[in-house]
Amino acid sequence: MHNAAFRALGIKAVYEAVHVKTYELAKFAEEARNKYDGFNVTVPHKNKIIDFLDGLYPTANFAGSVNTVINENALLWGDSTDGRGLELAIQNEFGLSISQKNVFFIGCGGACRAVAVHFAASGVKSLSFINRTLSKAEELLVLLKKASPNVKLSFSSINDENFIQNAVQEADIIIQSTSIGLDKSAPSPLGEKFFLQNKFYYDIIYENTKFIELARKHNCPVADGLSMLLYQGAESFKKWTGLDAPIEIMRKALLEKKP
Ligand code: ATR
């Protein structure tokens, strides 16, 4: 999608994929200072890359997660466009602003962290979380409380049916952020009875998951992670070039590659 955007705007640049192992991150960052105007970072390096950067923008700093690096005169600045990307995706898919909304996250991993920090700083009313590993949810809540004391926060185990019942009832938007759906044989992390037509469902995975199937089956508004991928990319593009991204060209390029 980035190469399509560069071509469309006549920018002489190339976006390329580089496979970097964790032990190679320091070397990669040093080379990047002279080689790239910017780059994206994806799993599993979103946190580990921080040690090799010169500075962080606030969201990346709070979340401890970087997906976009901007090279300014050989200084590497880390930022995260994941949260803004999902915010724009929700706006685009559902015509919905996250402002004053109650948002329920299923999963508390790296993807959720950066998004939750951005959402908390962007005027949501409440954030609730369920996760398999409770300590991770607890840790995220401590961080969010510090960053955004006005947002109502709650969390529980992924098996706590009472909590889930209440969280779904209260939620406007329900976001599936676990990696469970990548396994085609795995069940939806949210039970079938929790798919209600007056809620908005978003799965950050950009494939057909059980979560998406159930939402469709119950006629709930639902979208997959392709739009988040698109808008986080568009925000990175803006940070590197200073230009608005040609969204429709990027969307078309992404759809051509969709499995
Ligand atoms: P990402 O950066 O893509 O979010 P991650 O940090 O490994 O990846 O997080 C994956 C998320 O999926 C976590 O919330 C994880 O739960 P844990 O924190 O307990 O590990 C969740 N997850 C993955 N496989 C799971 C499973 N089989 N059952 C329940 N939760 C699962």
PDB file of C-alpha atoms and ligand atoms in Angstrom:
ATOM      1  CA  MET A   1       0.000   0.000   0.000  1.00  0.00           C
ATOM      2  CA  HIS A   2       2.893   2.381   0.680  1.00  0.00           C
ATOM      3  CA  ASN A   3       4.489   1.773  -2.706  1.00  0.00           C
ATOM      4  CA  ALA A   4       1.128   2.410  -4.382  1.00  0.00           C
ATOM      5  CA  ALA A   5       0.854   5.669  -2.420  1.00  0.00           C
ATOM      6  CA  PHE A   6       4.403   6.757  -3.350  1.00  0.00           C
ATOM      7  CA  ARG A   7       3.704   6.051  -7.021  1.00  0.00           C
ATOM      8  CA  ALA A   8       0.401   7.917  -6.943  1.00  0.00           C
ATOM      9  CA  LEU A   9       1.981  11.037  -5.446  1.00  0.00           C
ATOM     10  CA  GLY A  10       5.152  10.868  -7.544  1.00  0.00           C
ATOM     11  CA  ILE A  11       7.372  10.409  -4.483  1.00  0.00           C
ATOM     12  CA  LYS A  12      10.681   8.720  -5.255  1.00  0.00           C
ATOM     13  CA  ALA A  13      10.665   6.244  -2.408  1.00  0.00           C
ATOM     14  CA  VAL A  14      10.465   2.516  -1.902  1.00  0.00           C
ATOM     15  CA  TYR A  15       8.848   0.614   0.985  1.00  0.00           C
ATOM     16  CA  GLU A  16      10.476  -2.751   1.495  1.00  0.00           C
ATOM     17  CA  ALA A  17      10.097  -5.603   3.954  1.00  0.00           C
ATOM     18  CA  VAL A  18      13.167  -6.445   6.016  1.00  0.00           C
ATOM     19  CA  HIS A  19      13.315  -9.548   8.183  1.00  0.00           C
ATOM     20  CA  VAL A  20      15.146  -8.624  11.392  1.00  0.00           C
ATOM     21  CA  LYS A  21      15.759 -11.023  14.263  1.00  0.00           C
ATOM     22  CA  THR A  22      15.683  -9.668  17.819  1.00  0.00           C
ATOM     23  CA  TYR A  23      19.480  -9.911  18.221  1.00  0.00           C
ATOM     24  CA  GLU A  24      19.883  -7.904  14.992  1.00  0.00           C
ATOM     25  CA  LEU A  25      17.766  -4.920  16.107  1.00  0.00           C
ATOM     26  CA  ALA A  26      20.704  -2.765  17.280  1.00  0.00           C
ATOM     27  CA  LYS A  27      22.565  -3.269  14.020  1.00  0.00           C
ATOM     28  CA  PHE A  28      19.412  -2.630  11.983  1.00  0.00           C
ATOM     29  CA  ALA A  29      18.697   0.646  13.829  1.00  0.00           C
ATOM     30  CA  GLU A  30      22.270   1.872  13.262  1.00  0.00           C
ATOM     31  CA  GLU A  31      22.067   1.126   9.548  1.00  0.00           C
ATOM     32  CA  ALA A  32      18.600   2.666   9.323  1.00  0.00           C
ATOM     33  CA  ARG A  33      19.965   6.061  10.411  1.00  0.00           C
ATOM     34  CA  ASN A  34      21.714   6.416   7.074  1.00  0.00           C
ATOM     35  CA  LYS A  35      19.479   4.251   4.942  1.00  0.00           C
ATOM     36  CA  TYR A  36      15.809   4.996   5.665  1.00  0.00           C
ATOM     37  CA  ASP A  37      13.714   8.149   6.086  1.00  0.00           C
ATOM     38  CA  GLY A  38      11.422   6.047   8.222  1.00  0.00           C
ATOM     39  CA  PHE A  39      10.219   2.524   8.863  1.00  0.00           C
ATOM     40  CA  ASN A  40       7.470   0.495  10.473  1.00  0.00           C
ATOM     41  CA  VAL A  41       8.044  -2.046  13.192  1.00  0.00           C
ATOM     42  CA  THR A  42       5.777  -4.996  13.741  1.00  0.00           C
ATOM     43  CA  VAL A  43       5.474  -7.973  16.091  1.00  0.00           C
ATOM     44  CA  PRO A  44       7.501  -9.089  17.929  1.00  0.00           C
ATOM     45  CA  HIS A  45       9.696  -5.956  17.953  1.00  0.00           C
ATOM     46  CA  LYS A  46       7.269  -3.165  18.845  1.00  0.00           C
ATOM     47  CA  ASN A  47       8.661  -2.884  22.358  1.00  0.00           C
ATOM     48  CA  LYS A  48      12.231  -4.115  21.897  1.00  0.00           C
ATOM     49  CA  ILE A  49      13.047  -1.494  19.228  1.00  0.00           C
ATOM     50  CA  ILE A  50      12.679   1.274  21.846  1.00  0.00           C
ATOM     51  CA  ASP A  51      16.145   0.597  23.284  1.00  0.00           C
ATOM     52  CA  PHE A  52      17.704   1.555  19.958  1.00  0.00           C
ATOM     53  CA  LEU A  53      15.799   4.796  19.274  1.00  0.00           C
ATOM     54  CA  ASP A  54      16.706   8.354  20.231  1.00  0.00           C
ATOM     55  CA  GLY A  55      13.315   9.456  21.476  1.00  0.00           C
ATOM     56  CA  LEU A  56       9.612   8.630  21.694  1.00  0.00           C
ATOM     57  CA  TYR A  57       6.381  10.497  21.079  1.00  0.00           C
ATOM     58  CA  PRO A  58       3.962  10.446  24.057  1.00  0.00           C
ATOM     59  CA  THR A  59       1.613   7.600  23.010  1.00  0.00           C
ATOM     60  CA  ALA A  60       4.509   5.296  22.132  1.00  0.00           C
ATOM     61  CA  ASN A  61       6.206   6.246  25.374  1.00  0.00           C
ATOM     62  CA  PHE A  62       3.170   5.466  27.539  1.00  0.00           C
ATOM     63  CA  ALA A  63       2.274   2.287  25.694  1.00  0.00           C
ATOM     64  CA  GLY A  64       5.864   1.056  25.413  1.00  0.00           C
ATOM     65  CA  SER A  65       5.012   0.216  21.811  1.00  0.00           C
ATOM     66  CA  VAL A  66       6.392   1.610  18.558  1.00  0.00           C
ATOM     67  CA  ASN A  67       5.074   0.835  15.083  1.00  0.00           C
ATOM     68  CA  THR A  68       6.431   3.872  13.226  1.00  0.00           C
ATOM     69  CA  VAL A  69       9.928   5.326  13.268  1.00  0.00           C
ATOM     70  CA  ILE A  70      10.722   8.717  11.767  1.00  0.00           C
ATOM     71  CA  ASN A  71      14.314   9.571  10.867  1.00  0.00           C
ATOM     72  CA  GLU A  72      15.036  13.240  11.517  1.00  0.00           C
ATOM     73  CA  ASN A  73      18.626  14.129  10.673  1.00  0.00           C
ATOM     74  CA  ALA A  74      19.855  10.664  11.656  1.00  0.00           C
ATOM     75  CA  LEU A  75      17.890  10.712  14.920  1.00  0.00           C
ATOM     76  CA  LEU A  76      15.277   7.976  15.201  1.00  0.00           C
ATOM     77  CA  TRP A  77      11.934   8.939  16.777  1.00  0.00           C
ATOM     78  CA  GLY A  78       9.425   6.262  17.698  1.00  0.00           C
ATOM     79  CA  ASP A  79       5.677   6.724  17.496  1.00  0.00           C
ATOM     80  CA  SER A  80       2.595   4.522  17.439  1.00  0.00           C
ATOM     81  CA  THR A  81      -0.160   4.979  14.867  1.00  0.00           C
ATOM     82  CA  ASP A  82      -2.050   1.814  15.885  1.00  0.00           C
ATOM     83  CA  GLY A  83      -4.528   3.618  18.136  1.00  0.00           C
ATOM     84  CA  ARG A  84      -5.228   6.481  15.754  1.00  0.00           C
ATOM     85  CA  GLY A  85      -5.449   3.893  12.972  1.00  0.00           C
ATOM     86  CA  LEU A  86      -8.177   1.971  14.795  1.00  0.00           C
ATOM     87  CA  GLU A  87      -9.961   5.194  15.741  1.00  0.00           C
ATOM     88  CA  LEU A  88     -10.126   6.198  12.062  1.00  0.00           C
ATOM     89  CA  ALA A  89     -11.112   2.662  11.047  1.00  0.00           C
ATOM     90  CA  ILE A  90     -14.064   2.723  13.469  1.00  0.00           C
ATOM     91  CA  GLN A  91     -15.049   6.155  12.186  1.00  0.00           C
ATOM     92  CA  ASN A  92     -14.859   4.944   8.601  1.00  0.00           C
ATOM     93  CA  GLU A  93     -16.524   1.548   9.083  1.00  0.00           C
ATOM     94  CA  PHE A  94     -19.308   2.542  11.477  1.00  0.00           C
ATOM     95  CA  GLY A  95     -19.530   6.344  11.187  1.00  0.00           C
ATOM     96  CA  LEU A  96     -18.742   6.405  14.902  1.00  0.00           C
ATOM     97  CA  SER A  97     -16.530   8.707  16.949  1.00  0.00           C
ATOM     98  CA  ILE A  98     -14.829   7.078  19.965  1.00  0.00           C
ATOM     99  CA  SER A  99     -15.452  10.200  22.020  1.00  0.00           C
ATOM    100  CA  GLN A 100     -17.528   9.440  25.149  1.00  0.00           C
ATOM    101  CA  LYS A 101     -17.927   5.787  24.123  1.00  0.00           C
ATOM    102  CA  ASN A 102     -17.689   2.702  26.306  1.00  0.00           C
ATOM    103  CA  VAL A 103     -15.164   0.347  24.748  1.00  0.00           C
ATOM    104  CA  PHE A 104     -14.712  -3.311  25.709  1.00  0.00           C
ATOM    105  CA  PHE A 105     -11.461  -5.042  24.722  1.00  0.00           C
ATOM    106  CA  ILE A 106     -11.098  -8.798  24.483  1.00  0.00           C
ATOM    107  CA  GLY A 107      -7.396  -9.406  25.045  1.00  0.00           C
ATOM    108  CA  CYS A 108      -4.675  -7.286  26.582  1.00  0.00           C
ATOM    109  CA  GLY A 109      -1.629  -7.993  24.419  1.00  0.00           C
ATOM    110  CA  GLY A 110       0.692  -5.629  22.610  1.00  0.00           C
ATOM    111  CA  ALA A 111      -1.880  -4.644  19.991  1.00  0.00           C
ATOM    112  CA  CYS A 112      -4.444  -3.703  22.615  1.00  0.00           C
ATOM    113  CA  ARG A 113      -1.954  -1.746  24.728  1.00  0.00           C
ATOM    114  CA  ALA A 114      -1.075   0.915  22.146  1.00  0.00           C
ATOM    115  CA  VAL A 115      -4.716   1.276  21.115  1.00  0.00           C
ATOM    116  CA  ALA A 116      -5.981   1.535  24.697  1.00  0.00           C
ATOM    117  CA  VAL A 117      -3.441   4.252  25.568  1.00  0.00           C
ATOM    118  CA  HIS A 118      -4.513   6.260  22.524  1.00  0.00           C
ATOM    119  CA  PHE A 119      -8.241   5.728  23.204  1.00  0.00           C
ATOM    120  CA  ALA A 120      -7.855   6.745  26.852  1.00  0.00           C
ATOM    121  CA  ALA A 121      -6.168   9.963  25.744  1.00  0.00           C
ATOM    122  CA  SER A 122      -8.846  10.610  23.101  1.00  0.00           C
ATOM    123  CA  GLY A 123     -11.930  11.074  25.253  1.00  0.00           C
ATOM    124  CA  VAL A 124     -13.522   7.634  25.604  1.00  0.00           C
ATOM    125  CA  LYS A 125     -15.844   7.313  28.600  1.00  0.00           C
ATOM    126  CA  SER A 126     -14.777   3.875  29.774  1.00  0.00           C
ATOM    127  CA  LEU A 127     -12.439   1.024  28.883  1.00  0.00           C
ATOM    128  CA  SER A 128     -12.960  -2.533  30.083  1.00  0.00           C
ATOM    129  CA  PHE A 129     -10.740  -5.516  29.404  1.00  0.00           C
ATOM    130  CA  ILE A 130     -10.750  -9.275  29.696  1.00  0.00           C
ATOM    131  CA  ASN A 131      -7.593 -11.326  29.360  1.00  0.00           C
ATOM    132  CA  ARG A 132      -6.354 -14.859  29.975  1.00  0.00           C
ATOM    133  CA  THR A 133      -3.330 -13.581  31.939  1.00  0.00           C
ATOM    134  CA  LEU A 134      -4.773 -11.271  34.580  1.00  0.00           C
ATOM    135  CA  SER A 135      -1.441  -9.681  35.538  1.00  0.00           C
ATOM    136  CA  LYS A 136      -1.132  -8.206  32.035  1.00  0.00           C
ATOM    137  CA  ALA A 137      -4.546  -6.544  32.310  1.00  0.00           C
ATOM    138  CA  GLU A 138      -3.673  -5.264  35.772  1.00  0.00           C
ATOM    139  CA  GLU A 139      -0.433  -3.777  34.518  1.00  0.00           C
ATOM    140  CA  LEU A 140      -2.213  -2.022  31.652  1.00  0.00           C
ATOM    141  CA  LEU A 141      -4.780  -0.546  34.011  1.00  0.00           C
ATOM    142  CA  VAL A 142      -2.091   0.916  36.277  1.00  0.00           C
ATOM    143  CA  LEU A 143      -0.579   2.583  33.237  1.00  0.00           C
ATOM    144  CA  LEU A 144      -3.920   3.891  31.939  1.00  0.00           C
ATOM    145  CA  LYS A 145      -4.929   5.251  35.318  1.00  0.00           C
ATOM    146  CA  LYS A 146      -1.733   7.274  35.419  1.00  0.00           C
ATOM    147  CA  ALA A 147      -2.052   8.527  31.840  1.00  0.00           C
ATOM    148  CA  SER A 148      -5.800   9.242  31.798  1.00  0.00           C
ATOM    149  CA  PRO A 149      -7.283   9.469  35.313  1.00  0.00           C
ATOM    150  CA  ASN A 150     -10.755  10.505  34.044  1.00  0.00           C
ATOM    151  CA  VAL A 151     -11.468   7.319  32.112  1.00  0.00           C
ATOM    152  CA  LYS A 152     -13.476   4.639  33.929  1.00  0.00           C
ATOM    153  CA  LEU A 153     -11.468   1.385  33.891  1.00  0.00           C
ATOM    154  CA  SER A 154     -12.237  -2.232  34.713  1.00  0.00           C
ATOM    155  CA  PHE A 155     -10.860  -5.684  33.945  1.00  0.00           C
ATOM    156  CA  SER A 156     -11.380  -9.353  34.636  1.00  0.00           C
ATOM    157  CA  SER A 157     -10.544 -12.835  33.460  1.00  0.00           C
ATOM    158  CA  ILE A 158     -11.516 -14.005  29.988  1.00  0.00           C
ATOM    159  CA  ASN A 159     -13.634 -16.665  31.768  1.00  0.00           C
ATOM    160  CA  ASP A 160     -15.601 -14.273  34.025  1.00  0.00           C
ATOM    161  CA  GLU A 161     -19.107 -14.572  32.517  1.00  0.00           C
ATOM    162  CA  ASN A 162     -20.707 -12.047  34.893  1.00  0.00           C
ATOM    163  CA  PHE A 163     -18.123  -9.425  34.083  1.00  0.00           C
ATOM    164  CA  ILE A 164     -18.474 -10.102  30.354  1.00  0.00           C
ATOM    165  CA  GLN A 165     -22.268  -9.840  30.580  1.00  0.00           C
ATOM    166  CA  ASN A 166     -22.012  -6.399  32.208  1.00  0.00           C
ATOM    167  CA  ALA A 167     -19.186  -5.194  29.970  1.00  0.00           C
ATOM    168  CA  VAL A 168     -21.112  -6.136  26.821  1.00  0.00           C
ATOM    169  CA  GLN A 169     -24.301  -4.478  28.100  1.00  0.00           C
ATOM    170  CA  GLU A 170     -22.428  -1.281  28.849  1.00  0.00           C
ATOM    171  CA  ALA A 171     -20.248  -1.288  25.717  1.00  0.00           C
ATOM    172  CA  ASP A 172     -20.825   0.692  22.545  1.00  0.00           C
ATOM    173  CA  ILE A 173     -17.846  -0.877  20.778  1.00  0.00           C
ATOM    174  CA  ILE A 174     -16.388  -4.366  21.362  1.00  0.00           C
ATOM    175  CA  ILE A 175     -12.852  -4.949  20.096  1.00  0.00           C
ATOM    176  CA  GLN A 176     -11.378  -8.417  19.617  1.00  0.00           C
ATOM    177  CA  SER A 177      -7.609  -8.008  20.074  1.00  0.00           C
ATOM    178  CA  THR A 178      -6.414 -11.520  20.939  1.00  0.00           C
ATOM    179  CA  SER A 179      -4.472 -13.631  18.465  1.00  0.00           C
ATOM    180  CA  ILE A 180      -6.889 -16.572  18.973  1.00  0.00           C
ATOM    181  CA  GLY A 181      -8.644 -16.000  15.651  1.00  0.00           C
ATOM    182  CA  LEU A 182      -5.428 -16.694  13.716  1.00  0.00           C
ATOM    183  CA  ASP A 183      -6.062 -20.334  14.566  1.00  0.00           C
ATOM    184  CA  LYS A 184      -8.947 -21.273  12.270  1.00  0.00           C
ATOM    185  CA  SER A 185     -10.083 -24.140  14.485  1.00  0.00           C
ATOM    186  CA  ALA A 186     -10.224 -22.031  17.680  1.00  0.00           C
ATOM    187  CA  PRO A 187     -13.623 -20.841  18.967  1.00  0.00           C
ATOM    188  CA  SER A 188     -14.552 -17.159  19.280  1.00  0.00           C
ATOM    189  CA  PRO A 189     -13.130 -15.692  22.509  1.00  0.00           C
ATOM    190  CA  LEU A 190     -16.550 -14.062  23.009  1.00  0.00           C
ATOM    191  CA  GLY A 191     -19.501 -16.426  23.502  1.00  0.00           C
ATOM    192  CA  GLU A 192     -22.366 -16.420  21.001  1.00  0.00           C
ATOM    193  CA  LYS A 193     -24.890 -14.947  23.452  1.00  0.00           C
ATOM    194  CA  PHE A 194     -22.786 -11.768  23.677  1.00  0.00           C
ATOM    195  CA  PHE A 195     -23.365 -10.721  20.071  1.00  0.00           C
ATOM    196  CA  LEU A 196     -26.085  -8.055  20.203  1.00  0.00           C
ATOM    197  CA  GLN A 197     -27.404  -6.053  17.280  1.00  0.00           C
ATOM    198  CA  ASN A 198     -27.083  -2.676  18.985  1.00  0.00           C
ATOM    199  CA  LYS A 199     -23.289  -3.005  19.532  1.00  0.00           C
ATOM    200  CA  PHE A 200     -20.407  -2.460  17.132  1.00  0.00           C
ATOM    201  CA  TYR A 201     -17.898  -5.330  16.778  1.00  0.00           C
ATOM    202  CA  TYR A 202     -14.345  -4.931  15.470  1.00  0.00           C
ATOM    203  CA  ASP A 203     -11.745  -7.689  15.081  1.00  0.00           C
ATOM    204  CA  ILE A 204      -8.220  -6.377  14.664  1.00  0.00           C
ATOM    205  CA  ILE A 205      -7.333  -9.572  12.754  1.00  0.00           C
ATOM    206  CA  TYR A 206      -7.815  -9.024   9.030  1.00  0.00           C
ATOM    207  CA  GLU A 207      -9.093 -12.468   8.208  1.00  0.00           C
ATOM    208  CA  ASN A 208     -12.414 -14.189   8.610  1.00  0.00           C
ATOM    209  CA  THR A 209     -12.418 -15.217  12.265  1.00  0.00           C
ATOM    210  CA  LYS A 210     -15.049 -17.041  14.318  1.00  0.00           C
ATOM    211  CA  PHE A 211     -15.698 -13.726  16.092  1.00  0.00           C
ATOM    212  CA  ILE A 212     -16.544 -12.099  12.762  1.00  0.00           C
ATOM    213  CA  GLU A 213     -18.661 -15.062  11.683  1.00  0.00           C
ATOM    214  CA  LEU A 214     -20.723 -14.897  14.875  1.00  0.00           C
ATOM    215  CA  ALA A 215     -21.216 -11.141  14.572  1.00  0.00           C
ATOM    216  CA  ARG A 216     -22.432 -11.617  10.987  1.00  0.00           C
ATOM    217  CA  LYS A 217     -24.675 -14.503  11.983  1.00  0.00           C
ATOM    218  CA  HIS A 218     -26.415 -12.267  14.534  1.00  0.00           C
ATOM    219  CA  ASN A 219     -26.632  -9.288  12.143  1.00  0.00           C
ATOM    220  CA  CYS A 220     -24.369  -7.117  14.260  1.00  0.00           C
ATOM    221  CA  PRO A 221     -22.371  -4.281  12.704  1.00  0.00           C
ATOM    222  CA  VAL A 222     -18.879  -5.786  12.317  1.00  0.00           C
ATOM    223  CA  ALA A 223     -15.563  -5.038  10.598  1.00  0.00           C
ATOM    224  CA  ASP A 224     -12.223  -6.814  10.309  1.00  0.00           C
ATOM    225  CA  GLY A 225      -8.737  -5.386  10.844  1.00  0.00           C
ATOM    226  CA  LEU A 226      -8.053  -4.450   7.245  1.00  0.00           C
ATOM    227  CA  SER A 227      -9.251  -0.893   7.872  1.00  0.00           C
ATOM    228  CA  MET A 228      -7.019  -0.591  10.940  1.00  0.00           C
ATOM    229  CA  LEU A 229      -4.073  -1.802   8.885  1.00  0.00           C
ATOM    230  CA  LEU A 230      -4.954   0.762   6.224  1.00  0.00           C
ATOM    231  CA  TYR A 231      -5.373   3.748   8.543  1.00  0.00           C
ATOM    232  CA  GLN A 232      -2.338   3.016  10.732  1.00  0.00           C
ATOM    233  CA  GLY A 233      -0.381   2.874   7.462  1.00  0.00           C
ATOM    234  CA  ALA A 234      -1.907   6.133   6.267  1.00  0.00           C
ATOM    235  CA  GLU A 235      -0.912   7.812   9.536  1.00  0.00           C
ATOM    236  CA  SER A 236       2.657   6.484   9.199  1.00  0.00           C
ATOM    237  CA  PHE A 237       2.753   7.780   5.630  1.00  0.00           C
ATOM    238  CA  LYS A 238       1.722  11.223   6.851  1.00  0.00           C
ATOM    239  CA  LYS A 239       4.442  11.228   9.488  1.00  0.00           C
ATOM    240  CA  TRP A 240       7.149  10.293   6.978  1.00  0.00           C
ATOM    241  CA  THR A 241       6.099  12.525   4.093  1.00  0.00           C
ATOM    242  CA  GLY A 242       4.135  15.354   5.700  1.00  0.00           C
ATOM    243  CA  LEU A 243       1.416  14.608   3.134  1.00  0.00           C
ATOM    244  CA  ASP A 244      -2.104  13.243   3.446  1.00  0.00           C
ATOM    245  CA  ALA A 245      -2.121   9.624   2.355  1.00  0.00           C
ATOM    246  CA  PRO A 246      -4.078   8.682  -0.790  1.00  0.00           C
ATOM    247  CA  ILE A 247      -6.429   6.418   1.163  1.00  0.00           C
ATOM    248  CA  GLU A 248      -8.398   4.884  -1.693  1.00  0.00           C
ATOM    249  CA  ILE A 249      -5.242   3.977  -3.611  1.00  0.00           C
ATOM    250  CA  MET A 250      -3.789   2.365  -0.501  1.00  0.00           C
ATOM    251  CA  ARG A 251      -7.060   0.516   0.202  1.00  0.00           C
ATOM    252  CA  LYS A 252      -7.127  -0.842  -3.349  1.00  0.00           C
ATOM    253  CA  ALA A 253      -3.509  -2.036  -3.051  1.00  0.00           C
ATOM    254  CA  LEU A 254      -4.322  -3.784   0.243  1.00  0.00           C
ATOM    255  CA  LEU A 255      -7.461  -5.450  -1.101  1.00  0.00           C
ATOM    256  CA  GLU A 256      -5.524  -6.817  -4.051  1.00  0.00           C
ATOM    257  CA  LYS A 257      -3.244  -8.639  -1.574  1.00  0.00           C
ATOM    258  CA  LYS A 258      -5.972  -9.773   0.839  1.00  0.00           C
ATOM    259  CA  PRO A 259      -5.917 -13.546   1.271  1.00  0.00           C
TER     260      PRO A 259
HETATM  261  P1  ATR B   1      -0.343  -8.888  20.013  1.00  0.00           P
HETATM  262  O1  ATR B   1       0.841  -7.974  20.073  1.00  0.00           O
HETATM  263  O2  ATR B   1      -0.711  -9.305  18.616  1.00  0.00           O
HETATM  264  O3  ATR B   1      -1.509  -8.412  20.816  1.00  0.00           O
HETATM  265  P2  ATR B   1       0.417 -10.629  22.136  1.00  0.00           P
HETATM  266  O4  ATR B   1       1.032  -9.495  22.877  1.00  0.00           O
HETATM  267  O5  ATR B   1       1.110 -11.941  22.141  1.00  0.00           O
HETATM  268  O6  ATR B   1       0.186 -10.261  20.631  1.00  0.00           O
HETATM  269  O7  ATR B   1      -1.068 -10.809  22.694  1.00  0.00           O
HETATM  270  C1  ATR B   1      -1.927 -11.741  22.228  1.00  0.00           C
HETATM  271  C2  ATR B   1      -3.250 -11.650  22.996  1.00  0.00           C
HETATM  272  O8  ATR B   1      -4.039 -12.805  22.699  1.00  0.00           O
HETATM  273  C3  ATR B   1      -3.108 -11.656  24.514  1.00  0.00           C
HETATM  274  O9  ATR B   1      -4.190 -10.964  25.083  1.00  0.00           O
HETATM  275  C4  ATR B   1      -3.181 -13.152  24.820  1.00  0.00           C
HETATM  276  O10 ATR B   1      -3.554 -13.463  26.148  1.00  0.00           O
HETATM  277  P3  ATR B   1      -2.416 -13.607  27.281  1.00  0.00           P
HETATM  278  O11 ATR B   1      -2.047 -12.205  27.670  1.00  0.00           O
HETATM  279  O12 ATR B   1      -3.034 -14.370  28.353  1.00  0.00           O
HETATM  280  O13 ATR B   1      -1.249 -14.343  26.623  1.00  0.00           O
HETATM  281  C5  ATR B   1      -4.287 -13.540  23.894  1.00  0.00           C
HETATM  282  N1  ATR B   1      -4.288 -14.974  23.585  1.00  0.00           N
HETATM  283  C6  ATR B   1      -3.515 -15.618  22.694  1.00  0.00           C
HETATM  284  N2  ATR B   1      -3.823 -16.934  22.636  1.00  0.00           N
HETATM  285  C7  ATR B   1      -4.822 -17.128  23.542  1.00  0.00           C
HETATM  286  C8  ATR B   1      -5.601 -18.257  23.963  1.00  0.00           C
HETATM  287  N3  ATR B   1      -5.398 -19.474  23.432  1.00  0.00           N
HETATM  288  N4  ATR B   1      -6.549 -18.067  24.908  1.00  0.00           N
HETATM  289  C9  ATR B   1      -6.779 -16.852  25.455  1.00  0.00           C
HETATM  290  N5  ATR B   1      -6.077 -15.727  25.091  1.00  0.00           N
HETATM  291  C10 ATR B   1      -5.124 -15.857  24.158  1.00  0.00           C
END
